[in-house]
Amino acid sequence: MAGQKMLKFTKVERDMPEKRPPNLRKEDFGEIYAEYATAKAEEQASRCSQCGVPYCQSHCPLHNNIPDWLRMTAEGRLEEAYEMSQATNTFPEICGRICPQDRLCEGNCVIEQSGHGTVTIGSVEKYITDTAFENGWVKPIRPHTERTESVGIIGAGPGGLAAADMLRRQGVQVTVYDRYDRGGGLLTYGIPGFKLEKDIVMQRMAQLEDGGVEFVLNCDVGDDLSFDAIRGKHEAVLIATGVYKTRGLEAPGVGADGIVRAIDYLTASNRKSFGDDVEEFDSGELNAAGKKVVVIGGGDTAMDCVRTAIRQGADTVKCLYRRDEANMPGSMREVQNAKEEGVEFVWLSAPKGFTGDTVEGVMVQKMRLGAPDATGRQMPELIEGSDYVEEADLVVQALGFEPEDIPTLWGVPELEVTRWGTIKAEFTTGQTSLEGVFAAGDIVRGASLVVWAIKDGRDAAEAILEYVNQGASVAAE
Ligand code: FAD
Ligand code: SF4
Ligand code: SF4
């Protein structure tokens, strides 16, 4: 009976993989959670109650077949669990590590709602695919037949790579263009190694390259190569360029040396993890060692910056946020990790300006939460006369990202964008206003999540296949 191994949630406690103690994990950029041992993964998977209507699955953007691969794991049928898991998710080992599970699958697990701890879905998902790689179950991409049609993908982040994978499996010729020197997008240069180690991303890059996906790196489209040239080379094009324009502060002194953008700070740190020479890091400009660091913002990017600064050996690290802890947009799990590692949170505090030509301090205004706005969220209000200066010699602005002005940068005014600057694309296909041009990921949604970029990339790949199939049948007539 399938059920015999399952429904153990009343007898077996929720148990996450071991977390390295803060004093050790602060010393390096390695991931903080260990891998489950096989028996533990089986035990934790067996806690699932095999819901008839699995809310975990409906709240997973990829609609992963969670109850089934949990059951197979509990029964020791790990290779089958892997086959099922990878059928709906291009990068399960990455999502298992960095999805905000508390807001998605695990946050909607019914056994948590009945007072037992949630099934540790993300950790089991990671375990399944890590084990599949170790055992050689992850097969190379070898299409049955090669097709003549080609697709150009601009952007090697999770959205572009998920589409590349699906299209290549169907024998389509795929070229991915990226302005960075390595693929992976924010998986490589945004998200720090303590959440996602870099060899996990590079392992997927190697798999795609081995499967025949061509990568044209160090190629800034719109600058090194025109968008029209790419359109001219391929039957269809996918734009998956993400969002990189930093939302900046407008405050006196903001131009001082020592006030930097989160993306530059994190990219430099990630490059160092690869062993690259990084001038801005080596000069100290983007290195927190020995400094009083203030990070401004309350989202996941801010959490990645504060925890990076701790690992670089900052003297003190403070996070300034204008609302309180309960109203922080960042994942609670990450806030907790940051606190454990020694980050100090300065709630209800907003920057008013900066002192020093090379930054010496942040002029802080204290806030209180006032009446809710139209969305129901309480608005921060100033407390008059409460200003003070927070000492700082490195300030990182982590206030979010917006899209670059692609139609202007690429000289394609016909490419329609929304009033937020994101590319207008059909909901399930990614079709843009231009014939044969599709879009996926953050450039359509605005700053979002890896799992949504994967979902969009997969959806767009299906629509692109249909599009090239139509072209092929017209050509054959
Ligand atoms: P990206 O990953 O941004 O990739 C876009 C690619 O396009 C890049 O490689 C870029 O170089 C390339 N590109 C852009 N313009 C051009 C051009 N003109 N020519 C050529 N190439 C170009 N999400 C989570 O789910 N969990 C997390 O823990 C998490 N942490 C995050 C931490 C940070 C610091 C940041 C910034 C984001 C985080 N996110 C997280 C969000 C997640 O990384 C993004 O939602 C996701 O990467 C979007 O994927 P994408 O493929 O749309 O774009
Ligand atoms: Fe949960 Fe993300 Fe995996 Fe879906 S992809 S099951 S949301 S961890
Ligand atoms: Fe299992 Fe929880 Fe999903 Fe129900 S909601 S199927 S208990 S993981």
Coordinates of C-alpha atoms and ligand atoms in Angstrom, one line a residue:
M1 CA 0.0 0.0 0.0
A2 CA 1.4 3.4 -1.1
G3 CA 0.0 5.0 2.1
Q4 CA 1.9 2.8 4.5
K5 CA 5.1 4.7 4.1
M6 CA 3.3 8.0 4.3
L7 CA 1.2 10.2 6.7
K8 CA 3.9 10.1 9.4
F9 CA 3.5 13.7 10.3
T10 CA 1.9 12.9 13.7
K11 CA 4.8 10.7 14.7
V12 CA 7.8 12.3 12.9
E13 CA 8.8 15.9 13.7
R14 CA 9.7 18.3 10.9
D15 CA 13.5 18.4 10.6
M16 CA 15.4 20.6 8.3
P17 CA 18.9 19.7 7.1
E18 CA 21.5 20.7 9.6
K19 CA 22.3 24.4 9.5
R20 CA 26.0 25.3 10.0
P21 CA 26.6 27.4 13.2
P22 CA 26.8 31.1 12.6
N23 CA 30.5 31.4 13.8
L24 CA 31.5 28.9 11.1
R25 CA 29.3 29.9 8.2
K26 CA 30.4 33.6 8.6
E27 CA 33.9 32.5 7.6
D28 CA 33.1 31.5 4.0
F29 CA 30.6 31.7 1.2
G30 CA 29.6 28.0 1.3
E31 CA 25.9 27.1 1.6
I32 CA 24.6 27.1 5.1
Y33 CA 22.4 24.0 5.0
A34 CA 23.9 20.5 4.7
E35 CA 22.4 17.8 2.5
Y36 CA 19.9 15.3 4.0
A37 CA 21.3 11.8 4.5
T38 CA 19.2 9.3 2.6
A39 CA 17.3 8.0 5.6
K40 CA 16.5 11.5 6.7
A41 CA 15.2 12.5 3.3
E42 CA 13.0 9.4 3.2
E43 CA 11.8 10.0 6.8
Q44 CA 10.9 13.7 6.1
A45 CA 9.2 12.9 2.8
S46 CA 7.1 10.3 4.6
R47 CA 5.5 13.0 6.7
C48 CA 3.3 14.1 3.7
S49 CA -0.3 13.3 4.1
Q50 CA -0.8 12.8 0.3
C51 CA -3.6 15.3 0.1
G52 CA -6.3 14.7 -2.5
V53 CA -6.2 18.4 -3.3
P54 CA -2.5 19.3 -2.7
Y55 CA -2.3 23.0 -1.9
C56 CA 1.5 22.8 -2.0
Q57 CA 1.3 21.9 -5.7
S58 CA -1.2 24.6 -6.6
H59 CA 1.0 27.2 -4.9
C60 CA 4.1 26.1 -6.7
P61 CA 4.4 28.2 -9.8
L62 CA 5.5 25.1 -11.8
H63 CA 2.7 23.0 -10.3
N64 CA 5.3 20.4 -9.4
N65 CA 3.9 17.0 -8.7
I66 CA 5.0 17.3 -5.0
P67 CA 3.0 14.5 -3.3
D68 CA 4.0 11.9 -5.9
W69 CA 7.8 12.7 -5.7
L70 CA 7.6 12.8 -1.9
R71 CA 6.0 9.4 -1.9
M72 CA 8.6 7.9 -4.3
T73 CA 11.4 9.4 -2.1
A74 CA 9.8 7.9 1.0
E75 CA 9.6 4.5 -0.7
G76 CA 13.3 4.7 -1.8
R77 CA 12.4 5.1 -5.5
L78 CA 14.7 8.0 -5.9
E79 CA 15.4 7.7 -9.6
E80 CA 11.7 7.8 -10.4
A81 CA 11.3 10.7 -8.0
Y82 CA 13.9 12.5 -10.0
E83 CA 12.3 11.7 -13.4
M84 CA 9.0 13.1 -12.1
S85 CA 10.5 16.2 -10.5
Q86 CA 12.5 17.2 -13.6
A87 CA 9.5 16.7 -15.9
T88 CA 8.0 20.0 -14.6
N89 CA 11.0 21.9 -13.3
T90 CA 14.1 22.6 -15.4
F91 CA 16.3 23.3 -12.3
P92 CA 14.8 21.5 -9.3
E93 CA 18.1 21.6 -7.4
I94 CA 18.2 25.4 -7.7
C95 CA 14.6 26.0 -6.7
G96 CA 15.0 23.6 -3.8
R97 CA 17.7 25.8 -2.5
I98 CA 16.4 29.3 -3.2
C99 CA 12.6 29.4 -3.6
P100 CA 11.0 31.3 -0.8
Q101 CA 9.2 28.1 0.2
D102 CA 7.5 29.7 3.2
R103 CA 5.5 31.8 0.7
L104 CA 4.9 29.1 -1.9
C105 CA 4.7 25.4 -1.5
E106 CA 5.6 24.9 2.1
G107 CA 3.6 27.9 3.3
N108 CA 0.5 26.2 1.9
C109 CA 1.2 22.7 3.2
V110 CA -2.0 21.5 5.1
I111 CA -0.2 19.7 7.8
E112 CA 1.4 23.0 8.9
Q113 CA -2.0 24.5 8.9
S114 CA -3.2 21.7 11.2
G115 CA -0.4 22.5 13.7
H116 CA 2.4 20.2 12.6
G117 CA 5.5 21.6 10.9
T118 CA 5.3 21.8 7.1
V119 CA 6.8 19.0 5.0
T120 CA 10.3 20.2 4.0
I121 CA 9.5 20.2 0.3
G122 CA 12.4 22.4 -0.8
S123 CA 15.1 20.4 0.9
V124 CA 13.7 17.1 -0.4
E125 CA 13.5 18.5 -3.9
K126 CA 17.2 19.6 -3.7
Y127 CA 18.2 16.2 -2.3
I128 CA 16.5 14.3 -5.2
T129 CA 18.3 16.2 -8.0
D130 CA 21.6 16.5 -6.2
T131 CA 21.5 12.7 -5.8
A132 CA 20.5 12.3 -9.4
F133 CA 23.6 14.3 -10.5
E134 CA 25.8 12.2 -8.2
N135 CA 24.5 9.0 -9.6
G136 CA 24.6 10.0 -13.2
W137 CA 20.8 9.9 -13.7
V138 CA 20.8 13.4 -15.2
K139 CA 21.1 12.5 -18.9
P140 CA 22.8 14.7 -21.5
I141 CA 20.5 16.6 -23.8
R142 CA 20.5 14.5 -27.1
P143 CA 17.6 15.5 -29.4
H144 CA 16.1 12.6 -31.5
T145 CA 16.4 14.7 -34.7
E146 CA 18.2 18.0 -35.5
R147 CA 16.0 20.8 -36.9
T148 CA 17.2 23.5 -39.1
E149 CA 15.3 26.3 -37.4
S150 CA 17.2 28.4 -34.9
V151 CA 16.1 30.6 -31.9
G152 CA 18.1 33.4 -30.4
I153 CA 17.8 34.0 -26.7
I154 CA 19.0 37.2 -25.2
G155 CA 19.8 36.7 -21.5
A156 CA 21.4 33.6 -19.9
G157 CA 19.4 33.9 -16.6
P158 CA 17.0 31.2 -15.4
G159 CA 14.3 32.4 -17.8
G160 CA 16.5 32.2 -20.9
L161 CA 18.2 28.9 -19.8
A162 CA 14.9 27.2 -19.1
A163 CA 13.7 28.1 -22.6
A164 CA 17.0 27.0 -24.1
D165 CA 16.8 23.6 -22.4
M166 CA 13.3 22.9 -23.7
L167 CA 13.9 24.1 -27.3
R168 CA 17.2 22.2 -27.6
R169 CA 15.6 19.0 -26.4
Q170 CA 13.3 19.4 -29.4
G171 CA 16.2 19.6 -31.8
V172 CA 16.0 23.4 -32.4
Q173 CA 19.3 25.2 -32.8
V174 CA 19.7 27.6 -29.9
T175 CA 22.1 30.5 -29.4
V176 CA 22.1 32.4 -26.1
Y177 CA 23.6 35.9 -26.0
D178 CA 24.6 37.4 -22.7
R179 CA 26.6 40.5 -21.8
Y180 CA 28.3 38.8 -18.9
D181 CA 31.3 36.5 -19.2
R182 CA 29.5 33.7 -17.6
G183 CA 25.9 32.4 -18.0
G184 CA 23.4 32.1 -15.1
G185 CA 22.3 35.7 -14.8
L186 CA 21.4 36.6 -11.2
L187 CA 22.0 32.9 -10.2
T188 CA 25.7 33.5 -11.0
Y189 CA 26.3 37.2 -10.2
G190 CA 23.4 38.3 -8.0
I191 CA 22.6 35.5 -5.5
P192 CA 25.5 34.8 -3.1
G193 CA 27.1 31.4 -2.7
F194 CA 25.8 31.0 0.9
K195 CA 22.3 30.5 -0.7
L196 CA 23.4 28.9 -4.0
E197 CA 26.9 27.7 -4.5
K198 CA 28.3 28.6 -7.9
D199 CA 29.2 25.1 -9.1
I200 CA 25.5 24.1 -8.9
V201 CA 24.8 26.8 -11.6
M202 CA 27.9 26.0 -13.6
Q203 CA 26.9 22.3 -13.7
R204 CA 23.7 23.3 -15.5
M205 CA 25.7 25.6 -17.9
A206 CA 27.9 22.6 -18.7
Q207 CA 24.9 20.4 -19.4
L208 CA 23.4 22.9 -21.8
E209 CA 26.7 23.5 -23.6
D210 CA 27.3 19.7 -23.9
G211 CA 23.7 19.4 -25.3
G212 CA 24.6 21.8 -28.1
V213 CA 23.3 25.2 -26.9
E214 CA 25.7 27.8 -28.2
F215 CA 26.6 30.6 -25.8
V216 CA 27.8 34.0 -27.1
L217 CA 29.1 35.7 -24.0
N218 CA 30.5 39.2 -23.4
C219 CA 27.9 40.3 -25.9
D220 CA 25.9 43.3 -24.9
V221 CA 22.9 43.3 -27.2
G222 CA 22.2 46.9 -28.4
D223 CA 25.9 47.7 -28.1
D224 CA 28.1 44.8 -29.3
L225 CA 25.4 43.4 -31.6
S226 CA 22.2 44.9 -32.7
F227 CA 18.8 43.4 -31.9
D228 CA 17.9 43.6 -35.6
A229 CA 21.0 41.5 -36.4
I230 CA 19.8 38.8 -33.9
R231 CA 16.3 38.9 -35.4
G232 CA 17.8 38.5 -38.9
K233 CA 19.7 35.4 -37.8
H234 CA 17.0 33.4 -36.1
E235 CA 13.4 32.3 -36.8
A236 CA 12.4 33.5 -33.4
V237 CA 13.9 35.5 -30.6
L238 CA 13.3 35.4 -26.8
I239 CA 14.1 38.4 -24.7
A240 CA 15.0 37.3 -21.1
T241 CA 17.2 40.2 -20.0
G242 CA 16.0 40.7 -16.4
V243 CA 15.8 44.0 -14.7
Y244 CA 19.0 45.8 -13.8
K245 CA 18.3 49.6 -13.4
T246 CA 18.8 50.3 -9.7
R247 CA 16.2 52.3 -7.8
G248 CA 18.4 55.0 -6.3
L249 CA 17.9 57.4 -3.4
E250 CA 17.6 61.1 -3.9
A251 CA 19.1 62.7 -0.9
P252 CA 21.8 65.2 -0.1
G253 CA 25.3 63.7 -0.3
V254 CA 24.2 60.5 -2.2
G255 CA 27.0 61.0 -4.7
A256 CA 29.7 60.6 -2.0
D257 CA 32.4 57.9 -2.4
G258 CA 31.6 54.8 -0.5
I259 CA 27.8 54.8 -1.4
V260 CA 27.4 51.9 -3.8
R261 CA 24.7 49.9 -5.6
A262 CA 23.7 46.5 -4.4
I263 CA 24.1 44.8 -7.8
D264 CA 27.7 46.1 -8.1
Y265 CA 28.6 45.1 -4.6
L266 CA 27.1 41.5 -5.0
T267 CA 28.6 41.0 -8.5
A268 CA 32.1 41.9 -7.2
S269 CA 31.8 39.5 -4.3
N270 CA 30.5 36.7 -6.5
R271 CA 33.3 37.3 -9.0
K272 CA 35.8 37.0 -6.2
S273 CA 34.2 33.6 -5.3
F274 CA 35.1 32.5 -8.8
G275 CA 38.7 33.6 -8.2
D276 CA 38.5 36.5 -10.7
D277 CA 40.6 39.7 -10.4
V278 CA 38.1 42.4 -9.4
E279 CA 39.7 45.8 -9.3
E280 CA 36.9 47.5 -7.4
F281 CA 37.1 44.8 -4.7
D282 CA 40.9 44.8 -4.4
S283 CA 40.9 48.6 -4.2
G284 CA 38.5 48.4 -1.2
E285 CA 35.7 50.2 -3.0
L286 CA 33.4 47.2 -3.0
N287 CA 34.9 45.3 -0.1
A288 CA 33.4 45.6 3.4
A289 CA 36.4 44.3 5.3
G290 CA 37.0 46.4 8.5
K291 CA 34.2 48.8 7.6
K292 CA 31.1 50.1 9.3
V293 CA 28.5 49.0 6.8
V294 CA 24.9 50.3 6.4
V295 CA 22.6 48.6 3.9
I296 CA 19.5 50.5 3.0
G297 CA 16.4 48.4 2.1
G298 CA 14.3 45.5 3.5
G299 CA 14.1 43.0 0.7
D300 CA 16.0 39.8 -0.2
T301 CA 18.7 41.8 -2.0
A302 CA 19.3 43.8 1.2
M303 CA 19.6 40.5 3.2
D304 CA 22.1 39.2 0.7
C305 CA 24.2 42.4 1.0
V306 CA 24.2 42.4 4.8
R307 CA 25.2 38.7 5.0
T308 CA 27.9 39.2 2.3
A309 CA 29.3 42.1 4.4
I310 CA 29.5 39.9 7.4
R311 CA 31.5 37.3 5.5
Q312 CA 33.8 39.9 4.1
G313 CA 34.8 40.8 7.7
A314 CA 32.9 44.1 8.2
D315 CA 33.4 45.8 11.5
T316 CA 29.7 46.3 12.0
V317 CA 26.7 45.7 9.7
K318 CA 23.4 47.5 10.1
C319 CA 20.3 47.2 8.0
L320 CA 18.2 50.4 7.8
Y321 CA 14.5 49.9 6.9
R322 CA 11.7 52.4 7.1
R323 CA 9.0 50.0 8.3
D324 CA 9.1 47.5 11.1
E325 CA 10.0 43.8 11.1
A326 CA 6.5 42.6 10.5
N327 CA 6.2 44.7 7.4
M328 CA 9.5 43.8 5.8
P329 CA 9.3 42.4 2.3
G330 CA 12.3 40.0 2.7
S331 CA 11.9 36.4 3.6
M332 CA 11.6 35.9 7.4
R333 CA 14.0 32.9 7.1
E334 CA 16.7 35.2 5.6
V335 CA 16.1 37.9 8.3
Q336 CA 16.6 35.2 10.9
N337 CA 19.8 33.9 9.3
A338 CA 21.1 37.5 9.1
K339 CA 20.4 38.1 12.8
E340 CA 22.1 34.9 13.8
E341 CA 25.2 36.0 11.8
G342 CA 25.4 39.3 13.7
V343 CA 23.5 41.8 11.5
E344 CA 21.8 44.6 13.4
F345 CA 18.4 45.8 12.2
V346 CA 17.5 49.4 12.6
W347 CA 13.7 49.4 12.0
L348 CA 11.5 52.4 11.3
S349 CA 14.4 54.4 10.0
A350 CA 14.8 56.2 6.7
P351 CA 17.9 57.9 5.2
K352 CA 17.6 61.6 4.9
G353 CA 21.1 62.4 3.6
F354 CA 24.8 61.4 3.9
T355 CA 27.7 63.2 5.5
G356 CA 31.3 63.3 4.2
D357 CA 32.8 63.6 0.7
T358 CA 33.8 60.0 1.3
V359 CA 30.8 58.8 3.2
E360 CA 31.1 59.1 7.0
G361 CA 27.5 58.7 8.1
V362 CA 23.9 58.3 7.2
M363 CA 21.5 61.0 8.4
V364 CA 18.6 58.9 9.7
Q365 CA 15.0 60.0 10.3
K366 CA 13.0 57.9 12.7
M367 CA 9.5 56.8 11.4
R368 CA 6.3 55.4 12.8
L369 CA 3.6 53.5 11.0
G370 CA 0.6 55.5 10.2
A371 CA -2.7 54.9 8.3
P372 CA -2.9 52.2 5.7
D373 CA -2.6 53.1 2.0
A374 CA -4.8 51.9 -0.8
T375 CA -3.2 48.4 -0.6
G376 CA -3.9 48.2 3.1
R377 CA -0.2 48.5 4.0
Q378 CA 0.6 51.0 6.8
M379 CA 2.5 54.0 5.5
P380 CA 5.6 55.2 7.4
E381 CA 5.4 58.7 8.8
L382 CA 8.3 60.9 10.0
I383 CA 8.8 61.5 13.7
E384 CA 9.8 65.2 13.8
G385 CA 13.0 66.0 15.7
S386 CA 14.2 62.4 15.9
D387 CA 17.1 62.6 13.4
Y388 CA 20.5 61.3 14.2
V389 CA 23.6 60.2 12.3
E390 CA 24.5 56.5 11.9
E391 CA 28.2 56.1 11.3
A392 CA 29.1 54.4 8.1
D393 CA 32.1 54.1 5.7
L394 CA 30.3 51.8 3.2
V395 CA 26.6 52.3 2.3
V396 CA 24.9 49.8 0.0
Q397 CA 21.7 50.9 -1.6
A398 CA 19.3 47.9 -2.0
L399 CA 16.0 49.5 -2.9
G400 CA 15.1 47.3 -5.8
F401 CA 15.4 47.2 -9.6
E402 CA 13.6 48.5 -12.6
P403 CA 13.8 47.6 -16.3
E404 CA 16.2 49.3 -18.6
D405 CA 14.6 51.2 -21.5
I406 CA 15.0 48.4 -24.0
P407 CA 13.1 50.0 -26.9
T408 CA 15.4 53.0 -26.9
L409 CA 18.6 51.1 -26.1
W410 CA 18.0 48.6 -28.9
G411 CA 16.5 51.1 -31.3
V412 CA 13.1 49.2 -31.5
P413 CA 10.4 51.7 -30.6
E414 CA 7.8 49.2 -32.0
L415 CA 8.5 46.9 -29.0
E416 CA 5.7 47.8 -26.7
V417 CA 6.4 48.2 -23.0
T418 CA 4.1 48.8 -20.0
R419 CA 4.0 52.0 -18.0
W420 CA 6.5 50.4 -15.7
G421 CA 8.9 49.8 -18.6
T422 CA 8.5 46.0 -18.5
I423 CA 8.0 44.4 -21.9
K424 CA 4.3 43.8 -22.8
A425 CA 3.9 40.1 -23.5
E426 CA 0.9 37.7 -23.7
F427 CA 0.3 36.0 -20.4
T428 CA 0.9 32.3 -21.3
T429 CA 3.0 32.6 -24.4
G430 CA 5.3 35.6 -23.9
Q431 CA 4.5 36.8 -27.4
T432 CA 5.4 40.5 -27.6
S433 CA 4.2 43.2 -30.0
L434 CA 6.8 42.1 -32.6
E435 CA 6.3 39.1 -34.9
G436 CA 8.4 36.2 -33.8
V437 CA 9.7 37.9 -30.7
F438 CA 8.9 36.6 -27.2
A439 CA 9.8 37.7 -23.7
A440 CA 10.1 35.9 -20.3
G441 CA 11.1 36.4 -16.7
D442 CA 11.8 39.6 -14.8
I443 CA 11.8 41.8 -18.0
V444 CA 8.1 40.9 -18.2
R445 CA 7.1 40.6 -14.6
G446 CA 9.4 43.2 -13.0
A447 CA 11.8 41.9 -10.2
S448 CA 10.4 38.5 -9.2
L449 CA 11.6 35.0 -8.5
V450 CA 13.7 32.4 -10.1
V451 CA 10.9 29.9 -10.2
W452 CA 8.6 32.3 -12.1
A453 CA 11.4 33.0 -14.6
I454 CA 11.7 29.2 -15.2
K455 CA 7.9 28.9 -15.6
D456 CA 7.9 31.8 -18.1
G457 CA 10.9 30.4 -20.0
R458 CA 9.2 27.0 -20.3
D459 CA 5.9 28.6 -21.4
A460 CA 7.7 30.8 -24.0
A461 CA 9.6 27.8 -25.3
E462 CA 6.3 26.0 -26.0
A463 CA 4.9 29.0 -27.8
I464 CA 8.1 29.4 -29.8
L465 CA 8.0 25.8 -30.8
E466 CA 4.5 26.2 -32.1
Y467 CA 5.6 29.4 -33.9
V468 CA 8.5 27.7 -35.7
N469 CA 6.4 24.6 -36.5
Q470 CA 3.9 26.9 -38.2
G471 CA 6.8 28.5 -40.1
A472 CA 8.1 25.1 -41.1
S473 CA 4.7 23.9 -42.4
V474 CA 4.2 27.1 -44.4
A475 CA 7.7 26.7 -45.9
A476 CA 6.8 23.0 -46.8
E477 CA 3.6 24.0 -48.7
Ligands
FAD1 P1 18.3 37.4 -14.9 O1 18.6 36.3 -13.9 O2 18.5 38.8 -14.4 O3 19.2 37.2 -16.2 C1 19.1 38.1 -17.2 C2 20.4 38.0 -18.1 O4 20.3 38.8 -19.2 C3 21.7 38.4 -17.3 O5 22.6 37.4 -17.4 C4 22.1 39.6 -18.1 O6 23.5 39.8 -18.1 C5 21.5 39.4 -19.4 N1 21.3 40.7 -20.2 C6 20.6 41.8 -19.8 N2 20.7 42.7 -20.7 C7 21.4 42.2 -21.8 C8 21.8 42.7 -23.0 N3 21.5 43.9 -23.4 N4 22.5 41.9 -23.8 C9 22.9 40.7 -23.4 N5 22.5 40.2 -22.2 C10 21.8 40.9 -21.4 N6 14.8 34.8 -6.5 C11 14.5 33.7 -5.9 O7 13.6 33.0 -6.3 N7 15.2 33.4 -4.7 C12 16.2 34.2 -4.2 O8 16.7 33.8 -3.2 C13 16.5 35.3 -4.9 N8 17.5 36.1 -4.5 C14 17.9 37.2 -5.2 C15 19.0 38.0 -4.7 C16 19.4 39.1 -5.5 C17 20.5 39.9 -5.0 C18 18.6 39.5 -6.6 C19 19.0 40.7 -7.4 C20 17.6 38.7 -7.0 C21 17.2 37.6 -6.3 N9 16.1 36.8 -6.8 C22 15.8 35.7 -6.1 C23 15.4 37.1 -8.0 C24 15.9 36.3 -9.2 O9 17.3 36.2 -9.2 C25 15.3 36.8 -10.5 O10 13.9 36.9 -10.4 C26 15.6 35.9 -11.7 O11 17.0 35.7 -11.8 C27 15.1 36.4 -13.0 O12 15.5 35.6 -14.0 P2 15.7 36.2 -15.5 O13 16.1 35.1 -16.3 O14 14.4 36.9 -15.9 O15 16.8 37.4 -15.4
SF4_2 FE1 8.4 24.7 -3.8 FE2 9.8 26.2 -5.5 FE3 10.1 23.6 -5.6 FE4 7.8 24.7 -6.4 S1 9.8 24.9 -7.4 S2 8.0 22.9 -5.1 S3 7.7 26.4 -5.0 S4 10.7 24.9 -3.9
SF4_3 FE1 1.9 16.7 1.3 FE2 1.7 19.1 2.5 FE3 1.4 18.8 -0.1 FE4 -0.5 17.9 1.5 S1 0.1 20.0 1.2 S2 0.4 16.9 -0.3 S3 0.8 17.2 3.2 S4 3.3 18.4 1.1

